[in-house]
Amino acid sequence: MPVTGQRVVRRALGRRLTRLRTASGMSRRDVVESRLGISEPTLHRIETGKVPVTGANVRALCWLYGADQSITDALADLALGTSQQEWWDASPVIPEWFKLYVGLEASASRMFGYEGEVVPGELQTPEYARAVFGAEQPVDEEVAERHINLRMQRQKTLFARNPPIRLVTVLGEGTLTRPVGGEQVMKGQIEHLRRLSREDTVDIRVLPFSVGAHAAMAGAFRILEFDDPDDPDVVYLESHVGALYLEEQVEVDEYRRIFDLISRDSVPVEEFR
């Protein structure tokens, strides 16, 4: 599955270049002293996916690390995507900290998530999304419609993929009993979730109140998994002002453990009363 979006391509390329440097036994200081014209701060930004990278710099680094021609050509081609924008990169409506997530979501092979308070954006109806946005922001119809249209575009991109993403979501019962937007909006939202859950690659589940205490009470999270071994799995944690991306294996494994626990206690949305 190809990586998508300039931020995600930068992330993937940076990891590949870091691995080549490490395999060659070189430190960042060694690279600087080789006089390629790349400073240590710039190399750090390249390896951490913070900046666009030129094909010339990629080829110079690959030469220094002793990479073969096929690897060099592949990484130089990948460098082209570090400055190419997808629709979300250019959108002034999407916060900068969320743009990386949208790119990761568009590239992930599997996504597992828990939400205890709100139906996640990729599963919302326009009416539900409008009610959620109205609760968070002052009422401005034009701005609200821009946000809702972008959310619907994100959904279309996600569910139109081929091969399709494997999506498993556990919702706390409160997400379906709180009357967001009123009774009719919630009725339409629940029917939408049930329709989506009939897809072979989508599994939407509900964690009932009757379970009592559960493993995910600390809050919502998502786990994004990738088929490409050069693109490590990510846990995404969101707040009102930013997001945290966890990539350490021990961190991802802990969230997988939590997800397995709540999945065991959940029921398919079709069976929710």
mmCIF file of C-alpha atoms in Angstrom:
data_model
loop_
_atom_site.group_PDB
_atom_site.id
_atom_site.type_symbol
_atom_site.label_atom_id
_atom_site.label_comp_id
_atom_site.label_asym_id
_atom_site.label_seq_id
_atom_site.Cartn_x
_atom_site.Cartn_y
_atom_site.Cartn_z
ATOM 1 C CA MET A 1 0.000 0.000 0.000
ATOM 2 C CA PRO A 2 1.599 3.312 -1.040
ATOM 3 C CA VAL A 3 2.075 5.971 1.594
ATOM 4 C CA THR A 4 -0.170 9.010 1.129
ATOM 5 C CA GLY A 5 0.350 12.703 1.823
ATOM 6 C CA GLN A 6 3.586 14.641 2.083
ATOM 7 C CA ARG A 7 3.860 14.276 5.866
ATOM 8 C CA VAL A 8 3.483 10.501 5.693
ATOM 9 C CA VAL A 9 5.951 10.188 2.821
ATOM 10 C CA ARG A 10 8.481 12.266 4.788
ATOM 11 C CA ARG A 11 7.979 9.972 7.778
ATOM 12 C CA ALA A 12 8.533 6.844 5.683
ATOM 13 C CA LEU A 13 11.560 8.203 3.824
ATOM 14 C CA GLY A 14 13.167 9.453 7.033
ATOM 15 C CA ARG A 15 12.920 6.014 8.611
ATOM 16 C CA ARG A 16 14.456 4.313 5.589
ATOM 17 C CA LEU A 17 17.364 6.760 5.485
ATOM 18 C CA THR A 18 17.933 6.401 9.221
ATOM 19 C CA ARG A 19 18.077 2.628 8.892
ATOM 20 C CA LEU A 20 20.603 2.879 6.036
ATOM 21 C CA ARG A 21 22.786 5.247 8.062
ATOM 22 C CA THR A 22 22.654 2.994 11.116
ATOM 23 C CA ALA A 23 23.488 -0.099 9.051
ATOM 24 C CA SER A 24 26.514 1.710 7.621
ATOM 25 C CA GLY A 25 27.779 2.384 11.153
ATOM 26 C CA MET A 26 27.737 6.151 10.663
ATOM 27 C CA SER A 27 26.564 8.755 13.161
ATOM 28 C CA ARG A 28 24.940 12.027 12.135
ATOM 29 C CA ARG A 29 28.201 13.756 12.943
ATOM 30 C CA ASP A 30 29.991 11.415 10.517
ATOM 31 C CA VAL A 31 27.562 12.454 7.780
ATOM 32 C CA VAL A 32 28.232 16.127 8.460
ATOM 33 C CA GLU A 33 31.999 15.570 8.364
ATOM 34 C CA SER A 34 31.699 13.828 4.980
ATOM 35 C CA ARG A 35 31.034 17.294 3.506
ATOM 36 C CA LEU A 36 27.901 16.481 1.546
ATOM 37 C CA GLY A 37 26.602 19.938 2.413
ATOM 38 C CA ILE A 38 23.963 18.622 4.827
ATOM 39 C CA SER A 39 24.105 20.066 8.340
ATOM 40 C CA GLU A 40 23.351 18.000 11.429
ATOM 41 C CA PRO A 41 20.083 19.895 12.172
ATOM 42 C CA THR A 42 18.961 19.369 8.565
ATOM 43 C CA LEU A 43 19.796 15.654 8.709
ATOM 44 C CA HIS A 44 17.828 15.369 11.939
ATOM 45 C CA ARG A 45 14.815 17.032 10.295
ATOM 46 C CA ILE A 46 15.102 14.721 7.263
ATOM 47 C CA GLU A 47 15.287 11.589 9.400
ATOM 48 C CA THR A 48 12.367 12.628 11.576
ATOM 49 C CA GLY A 49 10.185 13.512 8.583
ATOM 50 C CA LYS A 50 9.943 17.229 9.334
ATOM 51 C CA VAL A 51 10.990 18.648 5.933
ATOM 52 C CA PRO A 52 10.767 17.956 2.197
ATOM 53 C CA VAL A 53 13.827 16.198 0.759
ATOM 54 C CA THR A 54 15.401 16.604 -2.676
ATOM 55 C CA GLY A 55 16.250 13.621 -4.830
ATOM 56 C CA ALA A 56 19.833 14.900 -5.009
ATOM 57 C CA ASN A 57 20.206 14.781 -1.218
ATOM 58 C CA VAL A 58 18.706 11.301 -1.084
ATOM 59 C CA ARG A 59 21.114 10.042 -3.754
ATOM 60 C CA ALA A 60 24.076 11.632 -1.975
ATOM 61 C CA LEU A 61 23.117 10.012 1.336
ATOM 62 C CA CYS A 62 22.521 6.631 -0.304
ATOM 63 C CA TRP A 63 25.964 6.850 -1.954
ATOM 64 C CA LEU A 64 27.547 7.671 1.405
ATOM 65 C CA TYR A 65 25.775 4.742 3.089
ATOM 66 C CA GLY A 66 26.716 2.294 0.339
ATOM 67 C CA ALA A 67 23.139 1.569 -0.760
ATOM 68 C CA ASP A 68 22.715 -0.286 -4.062
ATOM 69 C CA GLN A 69 21.227 1.338 -7.151
ATOM 70 C CA SER A 70 17.742 -0.138 -6.810
ATOM 71 C CA ILE A 71 17.362 1.172 -3.246
ATOM 72 C CA THR A 72 18.795 4.543 -4.252
ATOM 73 C CA ASP A 73 16.362 4.899 -7.156
ATOM 74 C CA ALA A 74 13.390 3.838 -5.025
ATOM 75 C CA LEU A 75 14.196 6.344 -2.260
ATOM 76 C CA ALA A 76 14.882 9.133 -4.773
ATOM 77 C CA ASP A 77 11.428 8.467 -6.263
ATOM 78 C CA LEU A 78 9.927 8.543 -2.765
ATOM 79 C CA ALA A 79 11.538 11.953 -2.204
ATOM 80 C CA LEU A 80 9.296 13.415 -4.905
ATOM 81 C CA GLY A 81 6.299 12.837 -2.640
ATOM 82 C CA THR A 82 7.767 14.790 0.276
ATOM 83 C CA SER A 83 6.588 18.058 -1.283
ATOM 84 C CA GLN A 84 3.436 16.906 -3.095
ATOM 85 C CA GLN A 85 0.195 17.879 -1.418
ATOM 86 C CA GLU A 86 -2.965 15.856 -0.915
ATOM 87 C CA TRP A 87 -6.302 17.624 -0.427
ATOM 88 C CA TRP A 88 -5.908 17.778 3.347
ATOM 89 C CA ASP A 89 -2.399 19.297 3.200
ATOM 90 C CA ALA A 90 -3.729 22.425 1.514
ATOM 91 C CA SER A 91 -6.861 22.789 3.631
ATOM 92 C CA PRO A 92 -6.828 25.770 6.033
ATOM 93 C CA VAL A 93 -9.751 24.218 7.911
ATOM 94 C CA ILE A 94 -7.857 21.109 9.068
ATOM 95 C CA PRO A 95 -5.483 21.826 11.997
ATOM 96 C CA GLU A 96 -1.803 21.216 11.252
ATOM 97 C CA TRP A 97 -1.515 18.596 14.008
ATOM 98 C CA PHE A 98 -4.393 16.604 12.460
ATOM 99 C CA LYS A 99 -3.012 16.531 8.906
ATOM 100 C CA LEU A 100 -0.475 13.831 9.739
ATOM 101 C CA TYR A 101 -3.289 11.692 11.137
ATOM 102 C CA VAL A 102 -5.390 12.058 7.969
ATOM 103 C CA GLY A 103 -2.402 10.939 5.890
ATOM 104 C CA LEU A 104 -1.754 7.976 8.186
ATOM 105 C CA GLU A 105 -5.432 7.014 8.071
ATOM 106 C CA ALA A 106 -5.366 7.117 4.268
ATOM 107 C CA SER A 107 -2.359 4.755 4.249
ATOM 108 C CA ALA A 108 -3.228 2.346 7.081
ATOM 109 C CA SER A 109 -4.245 -1.215 6.282
ATOM 110 C CA ARG A 110 -6.121 -1.699 9.549
ATOM 111 C CA MET A 111 -7.547 0.686 12.136
ATOM 112 C CA PHE A 112 -8.818 -0.178 15.598
ATOM 113 C CA GLY A 113 -10.402 2.446 17.812
ATOM 114 C CA TYR A 114 -12.304 3.166 20.993
ATOM 115 C CA GLU A 115 -14.564 6.168 21.563
ATOM 116 C CA GLY A 116 -16.547 6.609 24.749
ATOM 117 C CA GLU A 117 -18.273 9.964 24.154
ATOM 118 C CA VAL A 118 -18.700 10.693 20.452
ATOM 119 C CA VAL A 119 -19.119 8.725 17.235
ATOM 120 C CA PRO A 120 -15.760 9.131 15.425
ATOM 121 C CA GLY A 121 -15.619 11.442 12.425
ATOM 122 C CA GLU A 122 -15.191 8.698 9.841
ATOM 123 C CA LEU A 123 -18.529 7.167 10.942
ATOM 124 C CA GLN A 124 -20.627 10.302 11.407
ATOM 125 C CA THR A 125 -23.646 11.350 9.378
ATOM 126 C CA PRO A 126 -23.677 14.988 8.188
ATOM 127 C CA GLU A 127 -26.487 15.802 10.649
ATOM 128 C CA TYR A 128 -24.603 14.295 13.586
ATOM 129 C CA ALA A 129 -21.384 16.061 12.524
ATOM 130 C CA ARG A 130 -23.246 19.372 12.367
ATOM 131 C CA ALA A 131 -24.544 18.894 15.914
ATOM 132 C CA VAL A 132 -21.078 17.996 17.228
ATOM 133 C CA PHE A 133 -19.455 20.979 15.564
ATOM 134 C CA GLY A 134 -22.183 23.284 16.846
ATOM 135 C CA ALA A 135 -21.494 22.161 20.414
ATOM 136 C CA GLU A 136 -17.762 22.904 20.064
ATOM 137 C CA GLN A 137 -17.779 26.179 18.130
ATOM 138 C CA PRO A 138 -19.800 29.418 17.905
ATOM 139 C CA VAL A 139 -22.536 29.008 15.294
ATOM 140 C CA ASP A 140 -21.210 30.058 11.879
ATOM 141 C CA GLU A 141 -23.081 28.238 9.135
ATOM 142 C CA GLU A 142 -20.436 28.776 6.446
ATOM 143 C CA VAL A 143 -17.556 27.549 8.613
ATOM 144 C CA ALA A 144 -19.636 24.636 9.903
ATOM 145 C CA GLU A 145 -20.514 23.494 6.381
ATOM 146 C CA ARG A 146 -16.843 23.642 5.339
ATOM 147 C CA HIS A 147 -15.908 21.381 8.259
ATOM 148 C CA ILE A 148 -18.757 18.974 7.551
ATOM 149 C CA ASN A 149 -17.924 18.795 3.833
ATOM 150 C CA LEU A 150 -14.295 18.036 4.650
ATOM 151 C CA ARG A 151 -15.369 15.320 7.075
ATOM 152 C CA MET A 152 -17.561 13.751 4.399
ATOM 153 C CA GLN A 153 -14.680 13.971 1.899
ATOM 154 C CA ARG A 154 -12.429 12.189 4.393
ATOM 155 C CA GLN A 155 -15.043 9.432 4.764
ATOM 156 C CA LYS A 156 -15.363 9.061 1.002
ATOM 157 C CA THR A 157 -11.586 8.765 0.645
ATOM 158 C CA LEU A 158 -11.387 6.192 3.431
ATOM 159 C CA PHE A 159 -14.212 3.907 2.322
ATOM 160 C CA ALA A 160 -13.494 4.139 -1.420
ATOM 161 C CA ARG A 161 -10.044 2.610 -1.047
ATOM 162 C CA ASN A 162 -9.112 -0.551 -2.920
ATOM 163 C CA PRO A 163 -8.180 -2.774 -1.223
ATOM 164 C CA PRO A 164 -10.450 -1.519 1.568
ATOM 165 C CA ILE A 165 -9.206 -0.681 5.029
ATOM 166 C CA ARG A 166 -10.075 -3.104 7.847
ATOM 167 C CA LEU A 167 -11.927 -0.977 10.420
ATOM 168 C CA VAL A 168 -12.893 -2.142 13.910
ATOM 169 C CA THR A 169 -14.436 0.422 16.270
ATOM 170 C CA VAL A 170 -15.716 -0.037 19.812
ATOM 171 C CA LEU A 171 -18.144 2.651 20.979
ATOM 172 C CA GLY A 172 -19.099 3.238 24.588
ATOM 173 C CA GLU A 173 -22.853 2.929 25.089
ATOM 174 C CA GLY A 174 -22.967 6.637 25.926
ATOM 175 C CA THR A 175 -22.127 7.532 22.324
ATOM 176 C CA LEU A 176 -25.416 6.005 21.202
ATOM 177 C CA THR A 177 -27.655 7.060 24.084
ATOM 178 C CA ARG A 178 -26.674 10.725 24.333
ATOM 179 C CA PRO A 179 -29.186 12.542 22.060
ATOM 180 C CA VAL A 180 -26.665 14.485 19.971
ATOM 181 C CA GLY A 181 -28.712 16.626 17.600
ATOM 182 C CA GLY A 182 -31.962 15.205 18.919
ATOM 183 C CA GLU A 183 -33.825 11.920 18.653
ATOM 184 C CA GLN A 184 -34.138 11.850 14.848
ATOM 185 C CA VAL A 185 -30.465 12.676 14.278
ATOM 186 C CA MET A 186 -29.421 9.877 16.636
ATOM 187 C CA LYS A 187 -31.816 7.442 14.995
ATOM 188 C CA GLY A 188 -30.265 8.224 11.617
ATOM 189 C CA GLN A 189 -26.750 7.938 13.057
ATOM 190 C CA ILE A 190 -27.388 4.510 14.577
ATOM 191 C CA GLU A 191 -28.956 3.261 11.337
ATOM 192 C CA HIS A 192 -25.866 4.536 9.487
ATOM 193 C CA LEU A 193 -23.573 2.614 11.841
ATOM 194 C CA ARG A 194 -25.577 -0.560 11.329
ATOM 195 C CA ARG A 195 -25.388 -0.172 7.549
ATOM 196 C CA LEU A 196 -21.627 0.352 7.643
ATOM 197 C CA SER A 197 -21.175 -2.651 9.915
ATOM 198 C CA ARG A 198 -22.690 -4.910 7.254
ATOM 199 C CA GLU A 199 -19.605 -4.335 5.120
ATOM 200 C CA ASP A 200 -17.174 -7.261 5.246
ATOM 201 C CA THR A 201 -14.255 -5.056 6.319
ATOM 202 C CA VAL A 202 -16.098 -2.963 8.926
ATOM 203 C CA ASP A 203 -16.912 -4.095 12.465
ATOM 204 C CA ILE A 204 -18.668 -1.611 14.765
ATOM 205 C CA ARG A 205 -19.257 -2.733 18.326
ATOM 206 C CA VAL A 206 -20.795 -1.287 21.493
ATOM 207 C CA LEU A 207 -19.418 -1.548 25.042
ATOM 208 C CA PRO A 208 -22.516 -1.662 27.284
ATOM 209 C CA PHE A 209 -22.838 0.254 30.556
ATOM 210 C CA SER A 210 -23.611 -3.085 32.201
ATOM 211 C CA VAL A 211 -19.939 -4.069 31.804
ATOM 212 C CA GLY A 212 -19.091 -1.574 34.546
ATOM 213 C CA ALA A 213 -15.406 -0.668 34.869
ATOM 214 C CA HIS A 214 -13.406 -1.408 31.726
ATOM 215 C CA ALA A 215 -9.825 -1.205 30.474
ATOM 216 C CA ALA A 216 -10.292 1.890 28.266
ATOM 217 C CA MET A 217 -11.691 4.280 30.867
ATOM 218 C CA ALA A 218 -8.636 6.537 30.454
ATOM 219 C CA GLY A 219 -10.050 7.744 27.150
ATOM 220 C CA ALA A 220 -10.353 7.395 23.387
ATOM 221 C CA PHE A 221 -7.562 6.044 21.193
ATOM 222 C CA ARG A 222 -6.879 4.627 17.764
ATOM 223 C CA ILE A 223 -4.382 2.058 16.570
ATOM 224 C CA LEU A 224 -3.280 2.323 12.937
ATOM 225 C CA GLU A 225 -1.516 -0.675 11.427
ATOM 226 C CA PHE A 226 0.477 -0.763 8.181
ATOM 227 C CA ASP A 227 1.512 -3.641 5.954
ATOM 228 C CA ASP A 228 4.794 -1.969 5.033
ATOM 229 C CA PRO A 229 7.417 -3.010 7.633
ATOM 230 C CA ASP A 230 9.121 0.357 7.103
ATOM 231 C CA ASP A 231 5.978 2.115 8.345
ATOM 232 C CA PRO A 232 5.559 1.243 12.054
ATOM 233 C CA ASP A 233 2.136 0.964 13.645
ATOM 234 C CA VAL A 234 0.910 4.061 15.484
ATOM 235 C CA VAL A 235 -1.355 4.817 18.436
ATOM 236 C CA TYR A 236 -3.154 8.133 18.010
ATOM 237 C CA LEU A 237 -4.382 10.114 21.034
ATOM 238 C CA GLU A 238 -6.255 13.373 20.428
ATOM 239 C CA SER A 239 -6.998 16.402 22.592
ATOM 240 C CA HIS A 240 -8.721 19.714 21.842
ATOM 241 C CA VAL A 241 -5.416 21.421 21.028
ATOM 242 C CA GLY A 242 -3.222 18.718 19.542
ATOM 243 C CA ALA A 243 -2.426 15.049 19.265
ATOM 244 C CA LEU A 244 0.082 12.475 20.467
ATOM 245 C CA TYR A 245 1.496 9.801 18.154
ATOM 246 C CA LEU A 246 2.953 6.757 19.937
ATOM 247 C CA GLU A 247 5.213 4.446 17.924
ATOM 248 C CA GLU A 248 7.284 2.508 20.450
ATOM 249 C CA GLN A 249 6.438 -1.194 20.231
ATOM 250 C CA VAL A 250 5.751 -1.493 23.949
ATOM 251 C CA GLU A 251 3.277 1.404 23.746
ATOM 252 C CA VAL A 252 1.443 0.008 20.731
ATOM 253 C CA ASP A 253 1.301 -3.456 22.312
ATOM 254 C CA GLU A 254 -0.240 -2.033 25.487
ATOM 255 C CA TYR A 255 -3.018 -0.335 23.543
ATOM 256 C CA ARG A 256 -3.608 -3.542 21.596
ATOM 257 C CA ARG A 257 -3.999 -5.327 24.918
ATOM 258 C CA ILE A 258 -6.530 -2.737 26.089
ATOM 259 C CA PHE A 259 -8.431 -2.970 22.813
ATOM 260 C CA ASP A 260 -8.601 -6.760 23.058
ATOM 261 C CA LEU A 261 -10.062 -6.481 26.559
ATOM 262 C CA ILE A 262 -12.839 -4.075 25.620
ATOM 263 C CA SER A 263 -13.576 -5.959 22.398
ATOM 264 C CA ARG A 264 -14.206 -9.077 24.433
ATOM 265 C CA ASP A 265 -16.868 -7.275 26.472
ATOM 266 C CA SER A 266 -18.515 -5.496 23.523
ATOM 267 C CA VAL A 267 -21.422 -6.543 21.297
ATOM 268 C CA PRO A 268 -22.049 -5.916 17.570
ATOM 269 C CA VAL A 269 -23.909 -2.658 16.936
ATOM 270 C CA GLU A 270 -26.667 -4.681 15.239
ATOM 271 C CA GLU A 271 -27.425 -6.297 18.607
ATOM 272 C CA PHE A 272 -27.495 -3.023 20.528
ATOM 273 C CA ARG A 273 -31.010 -2.199 21.632
#
